[in-house]
mmCIF file of C-alpha atoms in Angstrom:
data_model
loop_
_atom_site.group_PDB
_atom_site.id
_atom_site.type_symbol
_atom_site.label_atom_id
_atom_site.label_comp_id
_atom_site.label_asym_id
_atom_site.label_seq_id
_atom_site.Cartn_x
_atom_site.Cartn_y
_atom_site.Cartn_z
ATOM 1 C CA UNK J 1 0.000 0.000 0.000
ATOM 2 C CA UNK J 2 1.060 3.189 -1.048
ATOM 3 C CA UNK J 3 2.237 5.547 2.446
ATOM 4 C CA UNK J 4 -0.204 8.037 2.219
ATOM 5 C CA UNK J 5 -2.515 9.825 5.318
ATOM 6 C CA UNK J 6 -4.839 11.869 5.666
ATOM 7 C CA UNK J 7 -6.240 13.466 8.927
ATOM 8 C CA UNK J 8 -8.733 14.339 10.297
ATOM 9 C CA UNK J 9 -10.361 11.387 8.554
ATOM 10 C CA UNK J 10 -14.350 12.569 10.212
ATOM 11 C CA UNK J 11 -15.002 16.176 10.861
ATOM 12 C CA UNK J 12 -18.172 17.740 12.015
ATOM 13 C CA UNK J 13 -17.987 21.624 11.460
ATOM 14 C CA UNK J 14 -20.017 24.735 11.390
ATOM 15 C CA UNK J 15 -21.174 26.778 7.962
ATOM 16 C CA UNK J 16 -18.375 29.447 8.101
ATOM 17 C CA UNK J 17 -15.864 27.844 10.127
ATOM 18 C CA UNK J 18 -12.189 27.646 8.655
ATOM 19 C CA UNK J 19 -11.162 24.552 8.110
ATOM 20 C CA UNK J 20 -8.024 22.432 7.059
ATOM 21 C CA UNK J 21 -7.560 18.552 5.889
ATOM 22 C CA UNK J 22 -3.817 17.328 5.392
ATOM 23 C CA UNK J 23 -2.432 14.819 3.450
ATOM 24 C CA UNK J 24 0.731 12.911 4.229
ATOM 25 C CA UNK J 25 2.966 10.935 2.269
ATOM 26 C CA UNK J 26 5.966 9.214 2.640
ATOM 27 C CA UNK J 27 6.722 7.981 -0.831
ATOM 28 C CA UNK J 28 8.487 11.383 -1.795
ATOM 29 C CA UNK J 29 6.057 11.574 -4.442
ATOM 30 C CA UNK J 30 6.371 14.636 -6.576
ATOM 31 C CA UNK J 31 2.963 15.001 -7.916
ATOM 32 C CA UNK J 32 -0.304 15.262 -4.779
ATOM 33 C CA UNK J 33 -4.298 15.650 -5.514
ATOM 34 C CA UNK J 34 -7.333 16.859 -3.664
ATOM 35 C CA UNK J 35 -10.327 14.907 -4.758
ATOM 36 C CA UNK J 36 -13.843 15.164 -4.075
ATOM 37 C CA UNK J 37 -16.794 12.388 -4.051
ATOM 38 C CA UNK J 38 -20.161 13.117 -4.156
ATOM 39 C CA UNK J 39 -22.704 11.529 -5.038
ATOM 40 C CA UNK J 40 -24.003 12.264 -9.055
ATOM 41 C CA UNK J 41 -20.797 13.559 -9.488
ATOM 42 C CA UNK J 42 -18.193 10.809 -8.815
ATOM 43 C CA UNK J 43 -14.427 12.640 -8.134
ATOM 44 C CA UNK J 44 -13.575 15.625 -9.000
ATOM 45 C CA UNK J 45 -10.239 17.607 -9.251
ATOM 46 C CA UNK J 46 -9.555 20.480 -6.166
ATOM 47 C CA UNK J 47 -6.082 21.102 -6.402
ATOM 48 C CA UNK J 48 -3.119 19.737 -7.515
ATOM 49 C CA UNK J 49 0.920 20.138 -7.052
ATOM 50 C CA UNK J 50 3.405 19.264 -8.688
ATOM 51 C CA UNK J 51 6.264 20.153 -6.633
ATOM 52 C CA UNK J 52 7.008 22.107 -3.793
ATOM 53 C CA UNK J 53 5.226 25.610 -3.488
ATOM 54 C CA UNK J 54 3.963 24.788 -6.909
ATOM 55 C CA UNK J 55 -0.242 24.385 -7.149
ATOM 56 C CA UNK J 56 -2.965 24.727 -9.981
ATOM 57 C CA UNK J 57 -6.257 24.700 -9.561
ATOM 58 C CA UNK J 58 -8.772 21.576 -10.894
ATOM 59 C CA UNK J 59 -12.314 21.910 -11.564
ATOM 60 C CA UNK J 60 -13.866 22.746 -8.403
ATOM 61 C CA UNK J 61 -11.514 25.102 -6.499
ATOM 62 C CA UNK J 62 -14.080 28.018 -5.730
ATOM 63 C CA UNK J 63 -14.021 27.919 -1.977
ATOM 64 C CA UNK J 64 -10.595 26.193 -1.351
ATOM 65 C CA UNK J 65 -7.168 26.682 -1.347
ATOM 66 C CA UNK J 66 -3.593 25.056 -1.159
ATOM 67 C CA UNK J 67 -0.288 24.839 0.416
ATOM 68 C CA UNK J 68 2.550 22.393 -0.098
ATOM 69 C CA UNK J 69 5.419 23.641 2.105
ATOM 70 C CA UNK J 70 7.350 19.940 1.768
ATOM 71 C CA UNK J 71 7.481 17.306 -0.472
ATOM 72 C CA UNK J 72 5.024 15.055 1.771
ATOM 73 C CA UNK J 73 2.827 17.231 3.165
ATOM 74 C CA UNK J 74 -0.254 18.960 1.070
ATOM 75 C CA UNK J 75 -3.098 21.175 2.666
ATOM 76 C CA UNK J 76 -6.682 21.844 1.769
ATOM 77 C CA UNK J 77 -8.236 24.569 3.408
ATOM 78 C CA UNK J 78 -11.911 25.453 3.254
ATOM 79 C CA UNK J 79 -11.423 29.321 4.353
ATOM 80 C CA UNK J 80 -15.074 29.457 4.897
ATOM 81 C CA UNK J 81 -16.705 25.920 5.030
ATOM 82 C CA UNK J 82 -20.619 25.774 3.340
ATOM 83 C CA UNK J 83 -23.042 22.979 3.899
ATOM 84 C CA UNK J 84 -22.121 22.553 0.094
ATOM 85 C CA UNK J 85 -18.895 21.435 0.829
ATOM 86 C CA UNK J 86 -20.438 18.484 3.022
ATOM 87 C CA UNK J 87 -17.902 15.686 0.664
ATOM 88 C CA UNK J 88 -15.609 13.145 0.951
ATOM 89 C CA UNK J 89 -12.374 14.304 0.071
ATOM 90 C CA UNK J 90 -9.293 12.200 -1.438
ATOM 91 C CA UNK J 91 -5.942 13.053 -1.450
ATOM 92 C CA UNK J 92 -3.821 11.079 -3.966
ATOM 93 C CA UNK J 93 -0.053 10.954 -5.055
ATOM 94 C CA UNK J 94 1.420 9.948 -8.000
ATOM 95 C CA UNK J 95 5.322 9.844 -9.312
ATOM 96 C CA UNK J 96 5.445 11.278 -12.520
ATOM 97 C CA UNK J 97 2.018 12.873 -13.123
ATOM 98 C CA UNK J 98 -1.099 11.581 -14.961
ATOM 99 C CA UNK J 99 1.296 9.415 -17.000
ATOM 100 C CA UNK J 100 1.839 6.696 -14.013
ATOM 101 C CA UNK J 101 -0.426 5.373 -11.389
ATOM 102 C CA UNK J 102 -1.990 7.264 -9.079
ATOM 103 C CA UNK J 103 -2.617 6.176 -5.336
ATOM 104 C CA UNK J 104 -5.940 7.116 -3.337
ATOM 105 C CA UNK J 105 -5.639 7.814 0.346
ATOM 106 C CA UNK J 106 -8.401 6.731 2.714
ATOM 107 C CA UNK J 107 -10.590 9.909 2.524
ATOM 108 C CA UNK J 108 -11.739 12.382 4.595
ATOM 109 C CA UNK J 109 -15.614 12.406 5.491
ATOM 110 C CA UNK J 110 -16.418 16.694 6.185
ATOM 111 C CA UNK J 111 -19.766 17.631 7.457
ATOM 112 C CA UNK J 112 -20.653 21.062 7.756
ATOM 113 C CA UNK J 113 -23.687 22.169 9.245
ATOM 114 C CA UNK D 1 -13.993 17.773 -22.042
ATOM 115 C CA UNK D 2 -13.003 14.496 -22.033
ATOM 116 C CA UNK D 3 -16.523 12.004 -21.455
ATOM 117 C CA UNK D 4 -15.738 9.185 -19.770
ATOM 118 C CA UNK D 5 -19.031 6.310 -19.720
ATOM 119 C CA UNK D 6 -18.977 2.831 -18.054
ATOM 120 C CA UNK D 7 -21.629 0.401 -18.589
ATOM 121 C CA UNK D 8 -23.757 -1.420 -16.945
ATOM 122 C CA UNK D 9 -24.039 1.144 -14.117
ATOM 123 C CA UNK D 10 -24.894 -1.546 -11.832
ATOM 124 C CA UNK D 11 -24.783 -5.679 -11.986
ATOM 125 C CA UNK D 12 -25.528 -8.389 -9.632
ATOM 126 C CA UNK D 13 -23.355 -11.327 -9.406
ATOM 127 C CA UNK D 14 -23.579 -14.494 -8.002
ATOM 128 C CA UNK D 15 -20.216 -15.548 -6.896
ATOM 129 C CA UNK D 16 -17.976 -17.902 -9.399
ATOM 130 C CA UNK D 17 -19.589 -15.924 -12.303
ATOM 131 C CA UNK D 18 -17.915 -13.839 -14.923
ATOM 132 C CA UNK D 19 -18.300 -10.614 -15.766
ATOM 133 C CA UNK D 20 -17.173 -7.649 -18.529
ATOM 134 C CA UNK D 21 -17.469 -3.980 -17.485
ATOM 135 C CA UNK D 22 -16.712 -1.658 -19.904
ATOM 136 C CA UNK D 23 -15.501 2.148 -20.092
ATOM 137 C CA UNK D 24 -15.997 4.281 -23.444
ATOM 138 C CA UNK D 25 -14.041 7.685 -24.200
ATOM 139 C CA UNK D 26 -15.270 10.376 -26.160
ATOM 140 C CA UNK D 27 -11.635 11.999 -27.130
ATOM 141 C CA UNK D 28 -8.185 10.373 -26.967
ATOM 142 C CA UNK D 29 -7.094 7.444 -24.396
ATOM 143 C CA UNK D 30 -4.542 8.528 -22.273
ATOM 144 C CA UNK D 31 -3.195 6.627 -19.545
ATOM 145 C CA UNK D 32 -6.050 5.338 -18.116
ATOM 146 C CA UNK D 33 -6.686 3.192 -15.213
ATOM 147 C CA UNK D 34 -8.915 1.459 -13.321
ATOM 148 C CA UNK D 35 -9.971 1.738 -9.723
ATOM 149 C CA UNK D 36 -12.285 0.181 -7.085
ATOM 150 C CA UNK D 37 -13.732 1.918 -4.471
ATOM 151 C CA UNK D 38 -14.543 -1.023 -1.940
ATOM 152 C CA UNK D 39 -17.376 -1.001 0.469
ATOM 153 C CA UNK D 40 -15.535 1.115 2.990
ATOM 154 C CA UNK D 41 -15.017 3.694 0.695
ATOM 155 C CA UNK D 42 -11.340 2.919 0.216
ATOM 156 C CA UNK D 43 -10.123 3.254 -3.610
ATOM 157 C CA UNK D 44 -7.635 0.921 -5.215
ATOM 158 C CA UNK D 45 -5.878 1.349 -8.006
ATOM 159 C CA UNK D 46 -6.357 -2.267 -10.087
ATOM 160 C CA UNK D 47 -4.427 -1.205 -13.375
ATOM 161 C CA UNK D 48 -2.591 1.566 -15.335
ATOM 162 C CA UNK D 49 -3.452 0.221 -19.032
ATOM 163 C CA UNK D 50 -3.029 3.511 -21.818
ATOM 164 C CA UNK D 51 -2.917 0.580 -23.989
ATOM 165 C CA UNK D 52 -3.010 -3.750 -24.457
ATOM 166 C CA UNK D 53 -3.613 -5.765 -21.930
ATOM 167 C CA UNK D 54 -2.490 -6.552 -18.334
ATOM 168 C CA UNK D 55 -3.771 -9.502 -15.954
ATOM 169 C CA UNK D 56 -3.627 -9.539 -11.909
ATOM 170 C CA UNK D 57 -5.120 -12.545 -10.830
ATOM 171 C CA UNK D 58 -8.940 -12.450 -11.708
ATOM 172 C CA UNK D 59 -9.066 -9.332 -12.684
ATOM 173 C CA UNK D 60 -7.974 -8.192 -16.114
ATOM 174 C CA UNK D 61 -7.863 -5.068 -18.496
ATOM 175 C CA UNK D 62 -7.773 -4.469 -22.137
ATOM 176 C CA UNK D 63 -7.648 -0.968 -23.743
ATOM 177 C CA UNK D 64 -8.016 -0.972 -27.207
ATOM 178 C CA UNK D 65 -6.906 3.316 -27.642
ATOM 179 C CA UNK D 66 -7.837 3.077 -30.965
ATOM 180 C CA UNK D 67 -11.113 2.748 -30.721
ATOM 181 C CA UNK D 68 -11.709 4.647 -27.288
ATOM 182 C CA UNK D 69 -12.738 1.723 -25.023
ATOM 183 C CA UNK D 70 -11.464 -0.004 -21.886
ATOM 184 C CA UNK D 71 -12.359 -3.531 -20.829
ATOM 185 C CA UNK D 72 -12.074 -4.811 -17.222
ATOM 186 C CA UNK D 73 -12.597 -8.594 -16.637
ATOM 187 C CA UNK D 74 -13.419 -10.401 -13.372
ATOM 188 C CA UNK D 75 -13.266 -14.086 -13.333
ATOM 189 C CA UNK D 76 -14.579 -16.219 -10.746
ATOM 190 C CA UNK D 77 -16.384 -13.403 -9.024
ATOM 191 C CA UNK D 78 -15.773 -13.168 -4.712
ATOM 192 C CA UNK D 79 -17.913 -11.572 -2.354
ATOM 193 C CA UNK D 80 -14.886 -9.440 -1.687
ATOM 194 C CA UNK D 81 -15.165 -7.895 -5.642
ATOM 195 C CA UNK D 82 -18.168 -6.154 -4.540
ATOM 196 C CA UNK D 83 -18.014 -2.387 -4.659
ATOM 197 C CA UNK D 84 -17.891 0.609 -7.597
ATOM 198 C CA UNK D 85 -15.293 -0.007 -10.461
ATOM 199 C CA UNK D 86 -14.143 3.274 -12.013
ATOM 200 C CA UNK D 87 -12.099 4.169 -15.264
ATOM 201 C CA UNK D 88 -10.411 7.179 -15.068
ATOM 202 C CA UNK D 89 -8.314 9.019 -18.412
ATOM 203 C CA UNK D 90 -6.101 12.075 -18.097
ATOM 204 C CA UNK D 91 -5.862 14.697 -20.269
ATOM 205 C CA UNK D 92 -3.061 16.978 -19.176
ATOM 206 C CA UNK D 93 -3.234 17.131 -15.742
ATOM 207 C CA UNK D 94 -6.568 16.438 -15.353
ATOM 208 C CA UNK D 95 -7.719 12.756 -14.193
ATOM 209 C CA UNK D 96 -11.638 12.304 -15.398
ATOM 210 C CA UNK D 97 -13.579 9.595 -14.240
ATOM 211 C CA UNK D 98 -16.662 7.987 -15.560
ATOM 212 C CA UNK D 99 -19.275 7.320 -13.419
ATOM 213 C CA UNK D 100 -18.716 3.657 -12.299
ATOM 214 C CA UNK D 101 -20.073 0.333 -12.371
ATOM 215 C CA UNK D 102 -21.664 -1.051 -8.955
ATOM 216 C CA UNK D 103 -21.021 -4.514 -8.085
ATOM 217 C CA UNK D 104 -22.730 -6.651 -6.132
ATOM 218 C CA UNK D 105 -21.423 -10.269 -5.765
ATOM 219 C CA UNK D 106 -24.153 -12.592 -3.860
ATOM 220 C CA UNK D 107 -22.268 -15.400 -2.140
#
């Protein structure tokens, strides 16, 4: 299994609360994802980075934002959570890109309320 | 973008059987791969196949890029195969999934 974390793996928050999921790795994996599942609209691409201090956004990145400060660790921070941001989110790694394979972590389940 | 369709969208199995689940591409096949997303919500990545075919176990994938499909074969279905199969392409740095096929397998 691919060495990858992610904490906290349940939250419970409030509409308009700040809040941060992080994603550990320790396969010094230069490329990290932010993922999230809903249902309807299977995964979809937050963020990505493909390097240190180096982010893009995906196709749903209203509402979040991004920090990679070291190789294994990669942050995803609601700055003001909704109730439409209620998800499962995925962090996954991957060597060299889209063009190898890409490893899921375990998911993080986010209720806001 | 990219559309990315699997088919069946859902299928009973009783266990031993065999089964085909398929993934069609609207645009170029680009190092796709297959994942299941088990019970628990835990995804797994079965193959990276841009192209050929590739065999782990019972499980199996062809992906014929030509013509913009993607085969996964399960032999000898287990209880423990039960879950959502997805296919996934890139384009650029974009991963897009289709919508995945729900398996059941009935002991």
């Amino acid at each position: 299994d691919a060495g990858i974390t992610q904490s906290p793996r349940h939250k419970v928050t409030e509409t308009g609360t700040p809040v941060t999921l992080r994603c550990h790795q320790t396969e010094n994996h230069r490329y990290m994802y932010w993922y999230r599942q809903d249902p309807g609209h299977g995964l979809r691409l937050i963020h990505y980075s493909y390097g240190v201090k180096d982010t893009d956004k995906g196709e749903v990145s209203d509402g979040y934002s991004v920090s990679r400060s070291k190789t294994e660790d990669f942050l995803l921070t609601l700055e003001s959570a909704t109730s439409s941001q209620t998800s499962v989110y995925f962090c996954a790694i991957s060597g060299t890109g889209l063009g190898n394979t890409i490893y899921f972590g375990e998911g993080s389940w986010l209720t806001v309320v | 973008g990219i559309q990315v369709e699997q088919s069946p969208p859902d299928l009973i199995l009783q266990e031993g059987a065999n089964s085909t689940l398929r993934c069609n591409f609207s645009d170029s096949v680009n190092n796709l791969q297959w994942f299941h997303q088990n019970p628990w919500g835990q995804l797994i990545n079965l193959f990276y196949i841009p192209s050929g075919t590739k065999q782990n176990g019972r499980l199996s994938a062809t992906t014929v890029a030509t013509e913009r499909y993607s085969l996964l074969y399960i032999s000898s279905s287990q209880t423990t195969d039960s879950g959502v199969y997805f296919c996934a392409n890139a384009a650029g740095n974009k991963l897009t999934f289709g919508g995945g096929t729900r398996v059941l397998v009935k002991p």
